[in-house]
Amino acid sequence: MGIPDYIEPGKLKALALYIHIPFCVEKCDYCAFYSVAHSKAEWQEKWLQAVRLEFAKCRKLIGDIRISTIFIGGGTPSLLKLPLLEGLFKEIELFNLDGLEEYSIEANPESLSPDFLDLLKIYSIDRLSLGVQSLQPEELAMLGRRASLEHTLEALELLSAKWQGRLNLDFISGIPGQSQASLLDSLEKAIQMAKLDHISLYSLSAEEKTALQRRFQNEGLKHHPNHDSLWIKAYCFLQSQGFLNYEMANFAKPGKECRHNLAYWNLKPYWGFGPSAYSTLPGKKGVLRLSYASDLHLFNGRADKALAIESLTPKEFLTDTMIMGWRLKQGVSKGVFLRRFGSSLEDLLPGFYDFLVNKRILLQSKSHYRLSLKSRLFLDDVLLELMGALDELPSGLLRVNWPE
Amino acid sequence: MKQENIRNFCIIAHIDHGKSTLADRFIQKSGIISDRDFRDQILDSMDIERERGITIKSQAITMPYTSRSGENYALNLVDTPGHVDFSYEVSRTIYACEGALLLIDATQGVEAQTLSNFFMALEHNLEIIPVINKIDLPSSDIEGVKHQIDHELGLDPDSALMVSAKAGTGLEELLEAIVERVPAPKGDREAPLKALIFDSHYDSYRGVVVHIRVFEGILKPEDIIKLWSTKAQYKVEETGIFKISLAKTKELCAGEVGYFVAGIKTISDTKIGDTITQMKNPCTQPLEGFREVKPVVFSSIYPVDANDYDELASSMEKLKLNDASLVYEKDSSAALGFGFRCGFLGLLHLEIVQERIEREFGLSIVFTAPSVRYYIYKKDGQMIKIDNPLEFPDVTYIEKTEEPYIRATIMTPTEYLGNIINLCLEKRGEQTSMNYLDEKRVEIIYEMPLSEVVFDFYDRLKSLSRGYASFDYSLIDYKETDLVKLDILINSKPVDALSMLVFKDNAYARARSICKKLSNEIPRHQFKVPIQGAVGNSIIARETIPALRKDVTAKCYGGDITRKRKLLEKQKAGKKRMKMVGNVELPQSAFLSVLKTDTE
């Protein structure tokens, strides 16, 4: 399957780039991202080779369309041998990076090194996201994290001494055994120790096929009983520290929101590379969702064979727009909605819109379809209602113009 | 057809030993259906039968066969249902035959149902031909199976035939053996008519088509006949034999298997096992073994969408046309609205009715917990019979309660005996006898409450004995019990459709298990939902479903959108099968989960 037949590059004004580095020393129990543990050096080299080829195909197609943001995630990007990582960075520089707004990479505490940070600086990578998860040893053990508390503290010290760029730390709430005090303690310590401008606070969820899910199912591990109140407490604490919740699981100092992730939530075109990576791109006949299979060796051998392409129906794309957009505090721009779907939400789905208004789900806003915090917390219920309303809409009525 | 050239036989086997496949091969071989029209499991005409691989209704087929000696025969294959709920029907089918093919899977050997069917065939003096199937599979152990035939069944292992129903090998020899070894039916054509009803089905053009085996005399159109048990009279309109579709004949004579049509309106007018005779010159004695089949398990059915009640009513009527053992009456519940109180032969029967309503009529329904019929003696001297928890009187009015008991006969390989005895004890069983059939097999007989069997006995027996134990039961009488009504409260409101009558000592464990199961089935709401079990005013179990936020506060990036949307689509589909109780949405699976056992 050749990519060029399907994608309509002419519609692209800018593109967000994601690169998935699918290697970890070991899998953490809760992680559902695709990665390969105990990989051989040769696999990593082949991976870079495959990414290089896919990049080339992409560049041929998009020409000098501007890259707006880059995010290198994983897996554990910091695990890659530095020459390989440098090879990747060089390859990325072949894209048009004029006016690049943000360049992020993920790292884990145990593989963070001064050399790694130096390399980031050379290649102008200006945002680092570190998977901390918790600063309590028993919680780290519960998650099956490889990094000990010592590793993590060392990493934070190293960052505060050497890292000049923007910094995000990942935390998890709802870890079995976690208390309100321990969660707030982790957050507070981290804020004191490092110059961070962004915090991701994820609820622990037992994803399919993870070790954690097996532990819940077979070993009688119990879900955190007071998960909700724990999360709310952390939410209030972070707000009070100046980290404002701008997306369900993300908090940032004003102006320091992750621009790359905002491209996802606003559903702007993004192209993901690497096994398990997804893309949403304009196609010749509508919006396309591309995904590489979660299979390193298939990707390394014939990446084009690993690629699945799905064409989204207008209803699916509208649903996706709201699934993502309503996670944002700001909500979905009315202007964007109108340009994207050729009609306002109230004209398109009047019954649903009345439901939103009558149930006080929507907040007053001239510019955005914006949900109250409570409604965002119960977003799935709102989305189910939306999908029910969409079912009633004659399918010919909806047209998509995207990117708008 | 001359009597000497008729052979009536059935195939008996444990589930999955290849009964339907063998029947298919016979039919193909007999040439009564073209290969083009052929489909697998042709006798299992219902989708559920094909999928579950079980035969629910008996079916019959007459196949022409020319033997090696050049003689023409009519081979009547009567297919048997395959589950303990239908053991009475199986016994009537067996009664209609002179011979039985005892089909044994060469890779599995003699199993539970092989045994119980074998004994049933033996009891009716059938000629039993052991047939070893699946001989072409690499894991087959023909010598081992022969040893079992010798030691466990006491049959001559050399008399066993080797076939592969799938590949069609060994069929010729088998057909010859049927002709040679199964005795021709006996019966005087000149004697007064005596015929057995072994099944019936409803045909929208002809009305009720009654499946019979004629033992004596002749039945032909225009005859005025009488059904022995109901004394109802009918004029025969048509007689015939089964050839995939119905094939008219001039008459049906002693020894033959076929059908008749006589303007009978509903299937419940014909009772399986009943005797048919002529009005004019009736036989003096009916055929033996007739039993009125009575429902033993009761449950209410409600449409998930209350607007579907009329549709449910008409589907019940249609089902009833083909299922005489289903009985029902109108019922209503505060939580679920209007529905039907139904009686079933057993749990499988209940499940089949549920599946048929959902598939054949496209209705979403919920069932209430199955119950038996209790006798309640009130202090004022009155006795009432109830099977519906909603009718349970206030305890202050109750003098004593009684529940039905069964005699359960269980045959098992000795290695599972300990497990099974423990299960029976837990189920309040009292052992009345234990007989070692040989060094490896033992038969135990227990008297135990039917309500315990209804709950989860059969599944657990099967899993404890790895499928080897066989089980049969018959009702004996009512015995005193200590009955309480267990109520389930969801969000502090009692849900009447989840109430059940339970033995007092079981109430605590049952309440805990139900609350736990419900907590897994009921989706999260925007508020905490407590689930409680209560007897009278005391809460004896509690679970809480926390409010839902987690799904939203987990991470969601560019790679998660499709998965998230598909998950929501699944939830949306599930929502259609939700029942609002108060302000809580109960999925159909919540009602079903209460019926199922947890294996711990």
CSV table of N, CA and C in Angstrom, one decimal, chain B residues 1-4 6-10 76 78 89-99 124-126 183-199 211-220 251-260 271-278 283-290:
chain,number,residue,atom,x,y,z
B,1,MET,N,-44.4,-50.7,2.8
B,1,MET,CA,-43.2,-51.4,3.1
B,1,MET,C,-43.5,-52.6,4.1
B,2,LYS,N,-43.0,-53.7,3.7
B,2,LYS,CA,-43.1,-54.9,4.6
B,2,LYS,C,-42.4,-54.6,5.9
B,3,GLN,N,-43.1,-55.1,7.0
B,3,GLN,CA,-42.5,-54.9,8.3
B,3,GLN,C,-41.0,-55.4,8.4
B,4,GLU,N,-40.8,-56.5,7.8
B,4,GLU,CA,-39.4,-57.1,7.9
B,4,GLU,C,-38.4,-56.1,7.3
B,6,ILE,N,-38.4,-52.8,7.6
B,6,ILE,CA,-38.3,-51.5,8.3
B,6,ILE,C,-37.3,-51.6,9.4
B,7,ARG,N,-36.5,-50.6,9.6
B,7,ARG,CA,-35.6,-50.6,10.8
B,7,ARG,C,-35.8,-49.2,11.4
B,8,ASN,N,-36.1,-49.2,12.7
B,8,ASN,CA,-36.3,-48.0,13.4
B,8,ASN,C,-35.1,-47.8,14.4
B,9,PHE,N,-34.3,-46.8,14.3
B,9,PHE,CA,-33.1,-46.7,15.1
B,9,PHE,C,-32.9,-45.2,15.5
B,10,CYS,N,-32.2,-45.0,16.6
B,10,CYS,CA,-31.7,-43.7,17.0
B,10,CYS,C,-30.2,-43.7,17.2
B,76,ASN,N,-35.6,-45.8,9.4
B,76,ASN,CA,-36.1,-44.6,10.1
B,76,ASN,C,-35.2,-44.2,11.2
B,78,VAL,N,-34.4,-41.7,14.1
B,78,VAL,CA,-35.1,-40.7,15.0
B,78,VAL,C,-34.0,-40.1,15.8
B,89,GLU,N,-38.2,-36.6,26.9
B,89,GLU,CA,-38.3,-36.6,25.4
B,89,GLU,C,-37.4,-37.7,24.8
B,90,VAL,N,-36.2,-37.7,25.4
B,90,VAL,CA,-35.2,-38.7,24.9
B,90,VAL,C,-35.8,-40.1,25.1
B,91,SER,N,-36.3,-40.3,26.3
B,91,SER,CA,-36.8,-41.7,26.6
B,91,SER,C,-38.0,-42.1,25.7
B,92,ARG,N,-38.8,-41.1,25.3
B,92,ARG,CA,-39.9,-41.4,24.3
B,92,ARG,C,-39.3,-41.7,22.9
B,93,THR,N,-38.3,-41.0,22.6
B,93,THR,CA,-37.7,-41.3,21.3
B,93,THR,C,-37.1,-42.7,21.2
B,94,ILE,N,-36.4,-43.0,22.3
B,94,ILE,CA,-35.8,-44.3,22.4
B,94,ILE,C,-36.9,-45.4,22.4
B,95,TYR,N,-38.0,-45.1,23.0
B,95,TYR,CA,-39.1,-46.0,23.1
B,95,TYR,C,-39.6,-46.3,21.7
B,96,ALA,N,-39.5,-45.3,20.8
B,96,ALA,CA,-40.0,-45.5,19.4
B,96,ALA,C,-39.2,-46.4,18.5
B,97,CYS,N,-38.0,-46.8,19.0
B,97,CYS,CA,-37.0,-47.5,18.2
B,97,CYS,C,-36.8,-48.9,18.7
B,98,GLU,N,-36.2,-49.7,17.7
B,98,GLU,CA,-35.8,-51.1,18.1
B,98,GLU,C,-34.3,-51.1,18.3
B,99,GLY,N,-33.6,-50.2,17.7
B,99,GLY,CA,-32.1,-50.2,17.8
B,99,GLY,C,-31.5,-48.9,18.1
B,124,HIS,N,-34.9,-50.0,27.7
B,124,HIS,CA,-36.0,-50.2,26.7
B,124,HIS,C,-35.7,-51.4,25.7
B,125,ASN,N,-34.8,-52.2,26.1
B,125,ASN,CA,-34.4,-53.4,25.3
B,125,ASN,C,-34.1,-53.1,23.9
B,126,LEU,N,-33.4,-52.0,23.6
B,126,LEU,CA,-33.0,-51.8,22.3
B,126,LEU,C,-31.7,-52.6,21.9
B,183,PRO,N,-33.5,-55.4,15.1
B,183,PRO,CA,-34.6,-56.2,14.7
B,183,PRO,C,-35.7,-55.4,14.0
B,184,ALA,N,-36.4,-56.1,13.1
B,184,ALA,CA,-37.5,-55.4,12.4
B,184,ALA,C,-38.6,-55.2,13.5
B,185,PRO,N,-39.4,-54.2,13.3
B,185,PRO,CA,-40.4,-54.0,14.3
B,185,PRO,C,-41.4,-55.1,14.2
B,186,LYS,N,-42.0,-55.4,15.4
B,186,LYS,CA,-43.1,-56.4,15.4
B,186,LYS,C,-44.4,-55.6,15.7
B,187,GLY,N,-45.5,-56.2,15.5
B,187,GLY,CA,-46.7,-55.5,15.7
B,187,GLY,C,-47.7,-55.9,14.7
B,188,ASP,N,-48.9,-56.2,15.2
B,188,ASP,CA,-50.0,-56.7,14.4
B,188,ASP,C,-50.7,-55.6,13.7
B,189,ARG,N,-50.7,-55.7,12.3
B,189,ARG,CA,-51.4,-54.7,11.5
B,189,ARG,C,-52.9,-54.7,11.7
B,190,GLU,N,-53.3,-55.9,12.1
B,190,GLU,CA,-54.8,-56.1,12.2
B,190,GLU,C,-55.3,-55.7,13.5
B,191,ALA,N,-54.4,-55.5,14.5
B,191,ALA,CA,-54.9,-55.2,15.8
B,191,ALA,C,-55.4,-53.8,15.9
B,192,PRO,N,-56.1,-53.4,16.9
B,192,PRO,CA,-56.5,-52.0,17.1
B,192,PRO,C,-55.3,-51.0,17.1
B,193,LEU,N,-55.5,-49.8,16.6
B,193,LEU,CA,-54.4,-48.9,16.4
B,193,LEU,C,-53.8,-48.5,17.8
B,194,LYS,N,-52.5,-48.6,17.8
B,194,LYS,CA,-51.7,-48.1,19.0
B,194,LYS,C,-50.5,-47.4,18.5
B,195,ALA,N,-50.4,-46.1,18.7
B,195,ALA,CA,-49.3,-45.4,18.2
B,195,ALA,C,-48.8,-44.4,19.3
B,196,LEU,N,-47.5,-44.1,19.2
B,196,LEU,CA,-46.8,-43.3,20.2
B,196,LEU,C,-46.5,-41.9,19.6
B,197,ILE,N,-46.9,-40.8,20.4
B,197,ILE,CA,-46.5,-39.5,20.0
B,197,ILE,C,-45.1,-39.3,20.5
B,198,PHE,N,-44.1,-39.1,19.7
B,198,PHE,CA,-42.8,-38.8,20.3
B,198,PHE,C,-42.4,-37.4,20.0
B,199,ASP,N,-43.1,-36.6,19.2
B,199,ASP,CA,-42.8,-35.2,19.1
B,199,ASP,C,-44.0,-34.6,18.2
B,211,HIS,N,-45.7,-36.3,15.3
B,211,HIS,CA,-44.7,-37.3,14.9
B,211,HIS,C,-45.0,-38.6,15.7
B,212,ILE,N,-45.2,-39.7,15.0
B,212,ILE,CA,-45.6,-40.9,15.7
B,212,ILE,C,-44.8,-42.1,15.3
B,213,ARG,N,-44.9,-43.1,16.1
B,213,ARG,CA,-44.4,-44.4,15.8
B,213,ARG,C,-45.7,-45.3,16.0
B,214,VAL,N,-46.0,-46.0,14.9
B,214,VAL,CA,-47.2,-46.9,15.0
B,214,VAL,C,-46.7,-48.3,15.6
B,215,PHE,N,-47.3,-48.7,16.6
B,215,PHE,CA,-46.9,-50.0,17.2
B,215,PHE,C,-47.8,-51.1,16.7
B,216,GLU,N,-49.1,-50.8,16.7
B,216,GLU,CA,-50.1,-51.8,16.2
B,216,GLU,C,-51.1,-51.1,15.3
B,217,GLY,N,-51.7,-51.9,14.4
B,217,GLY,CA,-52.8,-51.4,13.6
B,217,GLY,C,-52.3,-50.5,12.5
B,218,ILE,N,-53.3,-49.8,11.9
B,218,ILE,CA,-53.0,-48.9,10.7
B,218,ILE,C,-53.7,-47.6,11.0
B,219,LEU,N,-53.0,-46.5,10.6
B,219,LEU,CA,-53.6,-45.2,10.6
B,219,LEU,C,-53.7,-44.6,9.2
B,220,LYS,N,-54.9,-44.2,8.8
B,220,LYS,CA,-55.0,-43.6,7.5
B,220,LYS,C,-55.9,-42.4,7.5
B,251,GLU,N,-51.1,-44.5,4.1
B,251,GLU,CA,-51.4,-44.9,5.5
B,251,GLU,C,-50.1,-45.1,6.2
B,252,LEU,N,-50.2,-45.3,7.5
B,252,LEU,CA,-49.0,-45.6,8.3
B,252,LEU,C,-49.4,-46.9,9.0
B,253,CYS,N,-48.5,-48.0,8.9
B,253,CYS,CA,-48.8,-49.3,9.4
B,253,CYS,C,-47.9,-49.6,10.6
B,254,ALA,N,-48.3,-50.6,11.4
B,254,ALA,CA,-47.6,-51.1,12.5
B,254,ALA,C,-46.1,-51.2,12.1
B,255,GLY,N,-45.2,-50.6,13.0
B,255,GLY,CA,-43.8,-50.7,12.7
B,255,GLY,C,-43.3,-49.4,12.1
B,256,GLU,N,-44.1,-48.6,11.5
B,256,GLU,CA,-43.6,-47.4,10.8
B,256,GLU,C,-43.5,-46.2,11.6
B,257,VAL,N,-42.6,-45.3,11.2
B,257,VAL,CA,-42.5,-44.0,11.8
B,257,VAL,C,-42.9,-42.9,10.8
B,258,GLY,N,-43.7,-42.0,11.2
B,258,GLY,CA,-44.2,-41.0,10.3
B,258,GLY,C,-44.9,-39.9,11.0
B,259,TYR,N,-45.8,-39.2,10.3
B,259,TYR,CA,-46.6,-38.1,10.9
B,259,TYR,C,-48.0,-38.2,10.5
B,260,PHE,N,-48.8,-37.5,11.2
B,260,PHE,CA,-50.2,-37.3,10.7
B,260,PHE,C,-50.6,-35.8,11.1
B,271,LYS,N,-49.5,-34.4,23.6
B,271,LYS,CA,-48.6,-34.6,24.7
B,271,LYS,C,-47.6,-35.7,24.3
B,272,ILE,N,-46.3,-35.4,24.4
B,272,ILE,CA,-45.3,-36.3,24.1
B,272,ILE,C,-45.4,-37.6,25.0
B,273,GLY,N,-45.4,-38.8,24.4
B,273,GLY,CA,-45.5,-40.0,25.1
B,273,GLY,C,-46.9,-40.5,25.2
B,274,ASP,N,-47.8,-39.7,24.7
B,274,ASP,CA,-49.3,-40.1,24.7
B,274,ASP,C,-49.5,-41.2,23.6
B,275,THR,N,-50.6,-41.9,23.8
B,275,THR,CA,-51.0,-43.0,22.9
B,275,THR,C,-52.1,-42.5,22.0
B,276,ILE,N,-52.1,-42.9,20.8
B,276,ILE,CA,-53.2,-42.6,19.8
B,276,ILE,C,-53.9,-43.9,19.5
B,277,THR,N,-55.2,-43.9,19.5
B,277,THR,CA,-55.9,-45.1,19.0
B,277,THR,C,-57.1,-44.7,18.3
B,278,GLN,N,-57.8,-45.6,17.7
B,278,GLN,CA,-59.0,-45.3,16.9
B,278,GLN,C,-60.2,-45.2,17.8
B,283,CYS,N,-57.6,-49.6,21.3
B,283,CYS,CA,-56.8,-50.6,22.0
B,283,CYS,C,-57.3,-50.6,23.5
B,284,THR,N,-56.9,-51.6,24.2
B,284,THR,CA,-57.4,-51.7,25.6
B,284,THR,C,-56.4,-51.0,26.6
B,285,GLN,N,-55.2,-51.0,26.2
B,285,GLN,CA,-54.2,-50.4,27.2
B,285,GLN,C,-53.4,-49.4,26.4
B,286,PRO,N,-53.0,-48.3,27.1
B,286,PRO,CA,-52.1,-47.3,26.4
B,286,PRO,C,-50.7,-47.8,26.5
B,287,LEU,N,-49.8,-47.2,25.7
B,287,LEU,CA,-48.4,-47.5,25.8
B,287,LEU,C,-47.9,-47.0,27.1
B,288,GLU,N,-46.9,-47.7,27.7
B,288,GLU,CA,-46.5,-47.3,29.0
B,288,GLU,C,-45.5,-46.2,29.0
B,289,GLY,N,-45.3,-45.6,30.2
B,289,GLY,CA,-44.3,-44.6,30.4
B,289,GLY,C,-44.7,-43.2,30.1
B,290,PHE,N,-46.0,-43.0,29.9
B,290,PHE,CA,-46.5,-41.6,29.6
B,290,PHE,C,-46.4,-40.8,30.9
